[in-house]
Short mmCIF file of C-alpha atoms and ligand atoms in Angstrom, two decimals:
data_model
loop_
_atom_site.label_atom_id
_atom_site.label_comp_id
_atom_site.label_asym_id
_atom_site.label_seq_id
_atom_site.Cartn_x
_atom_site.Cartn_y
_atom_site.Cartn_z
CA UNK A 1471 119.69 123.59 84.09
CA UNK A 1472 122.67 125.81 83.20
CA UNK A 1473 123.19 129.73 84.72
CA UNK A 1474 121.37 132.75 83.82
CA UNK A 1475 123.27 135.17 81.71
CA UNK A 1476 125.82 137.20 83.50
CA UNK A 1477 129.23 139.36 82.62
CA UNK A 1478 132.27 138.46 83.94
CA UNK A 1479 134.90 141.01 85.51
CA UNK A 1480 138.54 139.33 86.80
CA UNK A 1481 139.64 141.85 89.66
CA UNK A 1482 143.39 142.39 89.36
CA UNK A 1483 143.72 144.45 93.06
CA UNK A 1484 140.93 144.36 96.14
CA UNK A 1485 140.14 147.54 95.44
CA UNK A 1486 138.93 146.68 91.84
CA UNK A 1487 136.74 144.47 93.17
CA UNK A 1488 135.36 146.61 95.65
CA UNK A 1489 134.84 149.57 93.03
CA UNK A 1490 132.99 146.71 90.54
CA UNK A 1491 130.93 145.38 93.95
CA UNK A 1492 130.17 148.77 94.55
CA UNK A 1493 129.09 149.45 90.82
CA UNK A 1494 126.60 146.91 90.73
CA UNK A 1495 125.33 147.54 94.12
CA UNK A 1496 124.78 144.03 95.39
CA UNK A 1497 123.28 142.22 92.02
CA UNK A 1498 127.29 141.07 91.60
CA UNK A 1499 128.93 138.63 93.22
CA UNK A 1500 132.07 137.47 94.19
CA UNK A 1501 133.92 133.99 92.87
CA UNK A 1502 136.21 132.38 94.75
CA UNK A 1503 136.73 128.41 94.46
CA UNK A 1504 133.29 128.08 93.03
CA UNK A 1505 132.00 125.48 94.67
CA UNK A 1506 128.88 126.58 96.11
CA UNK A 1507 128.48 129.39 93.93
CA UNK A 1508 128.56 127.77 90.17
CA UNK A 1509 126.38 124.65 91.51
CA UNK A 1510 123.63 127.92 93.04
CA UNK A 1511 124.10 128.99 89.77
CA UNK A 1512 123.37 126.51 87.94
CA UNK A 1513 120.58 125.54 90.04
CA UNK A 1514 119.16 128.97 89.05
CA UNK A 1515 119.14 129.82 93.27
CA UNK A 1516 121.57 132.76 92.62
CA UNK A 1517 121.21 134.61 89.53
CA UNK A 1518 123.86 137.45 89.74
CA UNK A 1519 124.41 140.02 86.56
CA UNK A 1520 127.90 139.71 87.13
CA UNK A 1521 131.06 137.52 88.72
CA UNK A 1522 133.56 139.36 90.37
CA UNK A 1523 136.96 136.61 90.22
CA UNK A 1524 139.00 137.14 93.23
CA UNK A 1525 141.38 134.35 91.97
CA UNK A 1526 144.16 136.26 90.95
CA UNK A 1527 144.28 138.27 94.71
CA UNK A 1528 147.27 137.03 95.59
CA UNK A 1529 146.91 139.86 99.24
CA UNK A 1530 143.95 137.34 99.81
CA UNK A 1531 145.96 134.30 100.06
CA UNK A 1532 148.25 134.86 102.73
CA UNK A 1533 148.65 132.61 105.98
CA UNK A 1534 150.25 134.20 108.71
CA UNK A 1535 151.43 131.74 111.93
CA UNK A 1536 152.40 133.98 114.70
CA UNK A 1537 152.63 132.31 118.28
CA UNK A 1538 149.03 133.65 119.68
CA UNK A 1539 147.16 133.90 116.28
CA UNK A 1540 146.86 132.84 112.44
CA UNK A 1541 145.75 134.90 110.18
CA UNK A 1542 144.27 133.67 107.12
CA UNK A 1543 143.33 135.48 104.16
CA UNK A 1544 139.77 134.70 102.79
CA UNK A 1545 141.22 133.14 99.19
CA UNK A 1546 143.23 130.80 101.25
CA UNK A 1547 142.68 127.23 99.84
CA UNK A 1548 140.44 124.52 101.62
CA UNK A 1549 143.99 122.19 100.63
CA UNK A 1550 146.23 124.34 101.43
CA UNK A 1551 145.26 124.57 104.61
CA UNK A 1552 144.95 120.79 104.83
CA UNK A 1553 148.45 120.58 103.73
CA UNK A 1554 150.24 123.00 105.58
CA UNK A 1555 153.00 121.84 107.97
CA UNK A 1556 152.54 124.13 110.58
CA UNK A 1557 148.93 124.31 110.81
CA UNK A 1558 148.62 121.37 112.89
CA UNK A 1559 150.44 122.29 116.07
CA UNK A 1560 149.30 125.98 115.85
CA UNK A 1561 145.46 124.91 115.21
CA UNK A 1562 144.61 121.57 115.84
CA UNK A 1563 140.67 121.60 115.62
CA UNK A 1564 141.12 123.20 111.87
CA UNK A 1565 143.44 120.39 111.18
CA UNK A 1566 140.94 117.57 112.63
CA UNK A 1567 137.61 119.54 110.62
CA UNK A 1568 139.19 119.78 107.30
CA UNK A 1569 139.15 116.34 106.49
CA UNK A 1570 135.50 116.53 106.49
CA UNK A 1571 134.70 119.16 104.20
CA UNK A 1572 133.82 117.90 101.01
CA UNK A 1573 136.66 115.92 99.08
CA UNK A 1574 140.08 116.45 97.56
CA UNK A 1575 138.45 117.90 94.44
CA UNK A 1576 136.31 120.54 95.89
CA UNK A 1577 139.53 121.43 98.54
CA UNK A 1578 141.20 122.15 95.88
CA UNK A 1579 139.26 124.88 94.80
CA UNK A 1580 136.94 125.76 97.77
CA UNK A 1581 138.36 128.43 100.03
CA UNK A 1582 138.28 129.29 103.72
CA UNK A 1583 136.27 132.61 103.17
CA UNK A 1584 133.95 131.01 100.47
CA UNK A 1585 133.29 128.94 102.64
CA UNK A 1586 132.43 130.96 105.42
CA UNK A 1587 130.46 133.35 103.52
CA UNK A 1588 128.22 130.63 101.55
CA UNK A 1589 127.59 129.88 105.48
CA UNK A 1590 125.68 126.54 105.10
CA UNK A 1591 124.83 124.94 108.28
CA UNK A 1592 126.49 122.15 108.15
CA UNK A 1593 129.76 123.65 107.26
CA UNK A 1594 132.67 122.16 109.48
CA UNK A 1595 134.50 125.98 108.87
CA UNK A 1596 131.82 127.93 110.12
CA UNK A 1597 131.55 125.48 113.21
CA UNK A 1598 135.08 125.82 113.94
CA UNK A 1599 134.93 129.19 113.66
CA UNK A 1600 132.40 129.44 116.11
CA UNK A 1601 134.01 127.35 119.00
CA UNK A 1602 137.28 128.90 118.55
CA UNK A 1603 135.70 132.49 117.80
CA UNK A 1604 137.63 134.00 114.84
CA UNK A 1605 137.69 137.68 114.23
CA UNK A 1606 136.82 138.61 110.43
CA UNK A 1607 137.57 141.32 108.51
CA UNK A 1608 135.13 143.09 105.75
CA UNK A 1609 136.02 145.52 103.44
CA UNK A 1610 133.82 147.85 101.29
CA UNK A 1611 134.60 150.70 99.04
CA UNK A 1612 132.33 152.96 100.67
CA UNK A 1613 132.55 152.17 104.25
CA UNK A 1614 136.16 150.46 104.81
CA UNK A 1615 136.85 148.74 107.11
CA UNK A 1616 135.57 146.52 109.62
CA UNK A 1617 135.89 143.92 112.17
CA UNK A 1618 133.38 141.24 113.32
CA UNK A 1619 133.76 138.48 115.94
CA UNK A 1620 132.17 134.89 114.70
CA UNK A 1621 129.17 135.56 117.16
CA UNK A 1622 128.08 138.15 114.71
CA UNK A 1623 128.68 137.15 111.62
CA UNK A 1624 126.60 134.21 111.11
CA UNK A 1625 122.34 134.97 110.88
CA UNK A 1626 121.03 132.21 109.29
CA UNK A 1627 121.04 129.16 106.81
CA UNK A 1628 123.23 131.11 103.95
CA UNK A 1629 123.15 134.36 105.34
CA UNK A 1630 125.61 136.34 107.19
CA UNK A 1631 126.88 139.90 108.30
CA UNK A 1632 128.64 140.23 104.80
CA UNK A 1633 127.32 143.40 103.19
CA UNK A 1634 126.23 143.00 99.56
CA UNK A 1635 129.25 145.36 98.52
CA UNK A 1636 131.72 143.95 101.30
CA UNK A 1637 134.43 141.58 101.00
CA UNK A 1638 135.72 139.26 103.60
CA UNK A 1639 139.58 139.79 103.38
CA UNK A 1640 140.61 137.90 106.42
CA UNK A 1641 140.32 135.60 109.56
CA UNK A 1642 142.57 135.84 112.49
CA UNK A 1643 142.13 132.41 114.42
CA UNK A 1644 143.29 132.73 118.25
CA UNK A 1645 146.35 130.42 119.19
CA UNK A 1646 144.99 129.27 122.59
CA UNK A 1647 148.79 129.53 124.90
CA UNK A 1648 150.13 127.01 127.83
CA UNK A 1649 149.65 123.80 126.18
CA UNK A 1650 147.67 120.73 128.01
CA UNK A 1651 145.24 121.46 125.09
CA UNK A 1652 143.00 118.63 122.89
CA UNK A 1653 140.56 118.92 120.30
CA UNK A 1654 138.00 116.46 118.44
CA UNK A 1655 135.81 117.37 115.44
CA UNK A 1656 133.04 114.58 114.93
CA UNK A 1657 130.77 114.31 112.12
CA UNK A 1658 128.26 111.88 110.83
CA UNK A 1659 127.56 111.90 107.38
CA UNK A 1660 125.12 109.75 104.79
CA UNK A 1661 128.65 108.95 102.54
CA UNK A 1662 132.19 110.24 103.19
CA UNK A 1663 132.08 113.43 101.92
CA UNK A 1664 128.43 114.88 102.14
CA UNK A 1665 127.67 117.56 104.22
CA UNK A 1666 127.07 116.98 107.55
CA UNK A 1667 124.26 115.23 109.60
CA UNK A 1668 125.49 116.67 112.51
CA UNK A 1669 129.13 117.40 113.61
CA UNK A 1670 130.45 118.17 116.86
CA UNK A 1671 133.91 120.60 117.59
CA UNK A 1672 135.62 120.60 120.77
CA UNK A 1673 138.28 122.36 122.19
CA UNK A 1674 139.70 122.14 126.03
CA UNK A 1675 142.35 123.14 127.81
CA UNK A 1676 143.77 121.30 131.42
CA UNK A 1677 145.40 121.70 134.31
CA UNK A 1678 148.14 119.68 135.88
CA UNK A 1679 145.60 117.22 137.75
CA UNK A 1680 143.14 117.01 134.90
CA UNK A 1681 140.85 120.14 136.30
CA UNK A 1682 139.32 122.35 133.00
CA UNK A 1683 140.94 125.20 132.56
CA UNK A 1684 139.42 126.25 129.06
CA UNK A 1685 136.60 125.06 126.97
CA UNK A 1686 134.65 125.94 123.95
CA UNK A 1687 132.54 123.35 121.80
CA UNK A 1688 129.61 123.94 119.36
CA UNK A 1689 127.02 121.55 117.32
CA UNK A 1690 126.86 122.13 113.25
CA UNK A 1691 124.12 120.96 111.27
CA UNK A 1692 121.09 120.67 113.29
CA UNK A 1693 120.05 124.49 113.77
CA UNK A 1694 120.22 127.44 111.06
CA UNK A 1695 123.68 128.70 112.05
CA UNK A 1696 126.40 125.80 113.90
CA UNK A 1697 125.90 126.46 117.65
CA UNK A 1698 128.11 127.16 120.62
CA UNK A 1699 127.57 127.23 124.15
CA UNK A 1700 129.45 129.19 126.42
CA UNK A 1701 127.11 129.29 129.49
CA UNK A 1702 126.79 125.24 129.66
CA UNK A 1703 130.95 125.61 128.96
CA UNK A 1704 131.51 127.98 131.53
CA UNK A 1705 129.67 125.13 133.57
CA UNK A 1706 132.53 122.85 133.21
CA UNK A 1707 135.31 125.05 134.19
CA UNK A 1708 137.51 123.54 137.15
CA UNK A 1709 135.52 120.32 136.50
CA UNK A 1710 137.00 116.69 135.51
CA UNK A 1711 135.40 115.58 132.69
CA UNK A 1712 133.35 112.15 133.37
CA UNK A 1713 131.21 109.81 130.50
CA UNK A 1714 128.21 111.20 132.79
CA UNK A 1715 128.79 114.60 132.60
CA UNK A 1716 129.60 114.77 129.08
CA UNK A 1717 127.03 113.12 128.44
CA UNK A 1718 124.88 115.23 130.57
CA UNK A 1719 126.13 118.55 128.66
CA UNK A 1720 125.74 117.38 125.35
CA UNK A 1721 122.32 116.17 126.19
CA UNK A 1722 121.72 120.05 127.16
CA UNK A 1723 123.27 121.17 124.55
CA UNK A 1724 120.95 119.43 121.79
CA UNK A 1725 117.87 120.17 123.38
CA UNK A 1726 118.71 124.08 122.80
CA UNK A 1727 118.63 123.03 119.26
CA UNK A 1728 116.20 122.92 116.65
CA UNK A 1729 117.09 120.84 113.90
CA UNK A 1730 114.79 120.63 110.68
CA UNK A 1731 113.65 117.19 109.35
CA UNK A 1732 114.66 116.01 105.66
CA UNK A 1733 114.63 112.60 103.59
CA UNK A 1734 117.94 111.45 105.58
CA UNK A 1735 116.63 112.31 109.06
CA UNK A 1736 114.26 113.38 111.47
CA UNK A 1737 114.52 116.40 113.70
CA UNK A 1738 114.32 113.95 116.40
CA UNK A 1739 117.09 111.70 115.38
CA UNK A 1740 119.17 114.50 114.39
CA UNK A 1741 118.97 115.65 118.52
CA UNK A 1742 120.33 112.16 119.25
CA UNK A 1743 122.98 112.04 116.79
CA UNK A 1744 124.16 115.51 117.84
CA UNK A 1745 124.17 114.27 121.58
CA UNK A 1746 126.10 111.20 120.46
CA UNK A 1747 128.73 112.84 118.48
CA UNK A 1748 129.02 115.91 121.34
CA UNK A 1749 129.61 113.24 124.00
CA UNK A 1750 132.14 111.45 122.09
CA UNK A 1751 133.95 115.03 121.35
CA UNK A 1752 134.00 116.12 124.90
CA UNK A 1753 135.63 112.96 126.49
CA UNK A 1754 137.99 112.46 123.36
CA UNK A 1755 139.24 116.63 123.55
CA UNK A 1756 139.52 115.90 127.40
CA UNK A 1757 141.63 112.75 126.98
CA UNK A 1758 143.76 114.40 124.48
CA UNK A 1759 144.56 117.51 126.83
CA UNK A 1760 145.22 114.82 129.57
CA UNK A 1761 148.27 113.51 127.46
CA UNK A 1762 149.50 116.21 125.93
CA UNK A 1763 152.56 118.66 127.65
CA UNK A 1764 152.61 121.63 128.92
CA UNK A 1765 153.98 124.36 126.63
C1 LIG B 2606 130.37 117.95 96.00
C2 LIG B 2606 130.57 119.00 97.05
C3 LIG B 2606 130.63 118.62 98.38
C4 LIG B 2606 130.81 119.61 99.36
N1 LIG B 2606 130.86 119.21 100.67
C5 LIG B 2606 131.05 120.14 101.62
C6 LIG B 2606 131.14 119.76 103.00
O1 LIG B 2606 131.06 118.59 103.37
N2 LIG B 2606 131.34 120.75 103.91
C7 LIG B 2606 131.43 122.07 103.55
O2 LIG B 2606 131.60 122.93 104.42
N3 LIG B 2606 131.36 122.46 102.26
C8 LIG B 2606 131.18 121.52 101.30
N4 LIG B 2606 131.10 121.92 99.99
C9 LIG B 2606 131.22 123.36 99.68
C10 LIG B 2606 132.69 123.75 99.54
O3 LIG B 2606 133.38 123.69 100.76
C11 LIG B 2606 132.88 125.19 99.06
O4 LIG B 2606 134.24 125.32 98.81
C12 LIG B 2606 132.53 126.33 99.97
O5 LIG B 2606 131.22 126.22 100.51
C13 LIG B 2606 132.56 127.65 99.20
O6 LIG B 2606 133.87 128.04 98.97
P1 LIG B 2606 134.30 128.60 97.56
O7 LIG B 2606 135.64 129.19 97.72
O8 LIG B 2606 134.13 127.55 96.54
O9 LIG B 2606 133.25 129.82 97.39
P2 LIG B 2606 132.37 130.25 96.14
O10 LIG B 2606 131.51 129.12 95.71
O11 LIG B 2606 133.21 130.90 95.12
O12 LIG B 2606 131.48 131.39 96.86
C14 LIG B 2606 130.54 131.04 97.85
C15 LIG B 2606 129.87 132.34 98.33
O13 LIG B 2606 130.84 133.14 99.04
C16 LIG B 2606 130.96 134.42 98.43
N5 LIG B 2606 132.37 134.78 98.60
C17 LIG B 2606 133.45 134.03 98.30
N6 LIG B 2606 134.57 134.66 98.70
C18 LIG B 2606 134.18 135.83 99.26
C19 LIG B 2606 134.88 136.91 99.89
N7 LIG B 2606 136.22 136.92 100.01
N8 LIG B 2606 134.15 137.95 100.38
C20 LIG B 2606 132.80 137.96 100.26
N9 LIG B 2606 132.09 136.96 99.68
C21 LIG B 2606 132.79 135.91 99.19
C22 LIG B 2606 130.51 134.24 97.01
O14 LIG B 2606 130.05 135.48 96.45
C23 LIG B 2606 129.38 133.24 97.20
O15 LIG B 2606 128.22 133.90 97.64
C24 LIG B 2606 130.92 120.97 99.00
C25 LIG B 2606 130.87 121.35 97.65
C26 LIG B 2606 130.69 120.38 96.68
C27 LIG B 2606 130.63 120.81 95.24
#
């Protein structure tokens, strides 16, 4: 099937865009990369009059590293920031999740915000998002601006805070400070590169003799929106993490879930998958903490 008919406008400033959002009051849309958009398109699930190309925004592709926080503009490349040789030390989880999105082709092209907006379940973004609880910025012409935390910007399979005349301009990711810090980001998938059966993000935070200081962790793919927990994490705090308790919370943690069943699995098996991969997330972020420094 190809697209419905639809015009095409190429924003050369934010506010453009906003003015041609606002024109068509929400039957327009947005194109970043592309990559979830076109293949809606085509599929005849989205049928917007016209495409709004933010391509040429260079204000939306900045990446700011400061020592507590990164800020990320929403046209910011899947690869670039794959590639980028600071990203690593400054946000490990985002390092250790990108690998799983997709494949070199659609990094390329697919961007952090577009990825965030599209807001599919299984999307390793939107997960890490979650457990390290990004602040996002929208931007409309007729209401300006505004701030959301990640708690509130995600509703549903494919739907989020975004107003239908908003933008999302940018992410600020928190730099968690004192180092003693390890992350994991675990994912089964039917081939390398599909979206997820279930993935599991973990980040934690130690003390000298191995007590938890910090922790955040979440579940993608096996609920309408990836999940976090921050009662079962505040649970853990001064703890040593142990295969029984991990196992323990990520046990909890799937039975808050309620995964749908599909031709690759059942709700059922989905559960245990998320379990397994939550398990193996908490005691791998925990290890790592144990042998890294103090900043
Ligand atoms: C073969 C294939 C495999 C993939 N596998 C994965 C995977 O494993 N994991 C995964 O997470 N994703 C996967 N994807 C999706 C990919 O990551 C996309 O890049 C991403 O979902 C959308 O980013 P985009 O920049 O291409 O956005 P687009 O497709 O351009 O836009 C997506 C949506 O976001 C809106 N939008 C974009 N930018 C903004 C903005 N600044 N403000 C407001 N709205 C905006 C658009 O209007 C649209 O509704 C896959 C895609 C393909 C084709």
């Amino acid at each position: 099937m190809k697209a419905a008919p639809f015009d095409y406008v190429r924003a050369d400033s934010l506010s453009h865009a906003l003015e041609t959002l606002n024109q068509f009051g929400g039957d327009a849309k947005l194109i970043a990369g592309g990559q979830s958009l076109v293949p809606m398109m085509a599929m005849r699930l989205a049928r917007p009059t016209c495409l709004i190309d933010i391509n040429r925004l260079n204000s939306l592709k900045d990446i700011q590293l400061q020592a507590h926080e990164v800020k990320l503009g929403a046209s910011v490349r899947q690869r670039d920031l794959e590639f980028h040789p600071q990203l690593n030390s400054h946000l490990p989880l985002i390092a250790k999740g990108i690998q799983w999105v997709g494949h070199e082709q659609t990094r390329n092209r697919g961007t952090v915000g577009g990825s965030l907006v599209h807001a599919d379940p299984s999307a390793e973004l939107a997960l890490a998002a979650l457990v390290l609880d990004v602040r996002l910025q929208l931007e409309s012409q007729t209401d300006g601006v505004r701030t959301l935390q990640a708690a509130d910007f995600f509703l549903g399979p494919m739907f989020t805070a975004v107003g239908e005349t908003e933008a999302l301009t940018d992410i600020t990711w928190p730099v968690w400070q004192g180092g003693r810090i390890g992350t994991a980001f675990e994912e089964t998938a039917i081939r390398k590169g599909d979206f997820a059966m279930a993935s599991a993000a973990c980040q934690i935070q130690t003390s000298a003799d191995g007590a938890i200081t910090k922790i955040s962790f979440g579940l993608g793919g096996i609920d309408g929106t990836p999940l976090v927990y921050p009662e079962l994490a505040a649970s853990l705090m001064g703890q040593n993490m142990t295969p029984e308790l991990a196992q323990h919370i990520a046990h909890a943690a799937a039975q808050q879930s309620q995964p749908g069943s599909d031709m690759h699995a059942s709700a059922e098996y989905r559960k245990h998958l998320a379990q397994a991969l939550l398990t193996r997330a908490l005691l791998s972020a925990y290890q790592e903490s144990l042998n890294a420094q103090a900043a």
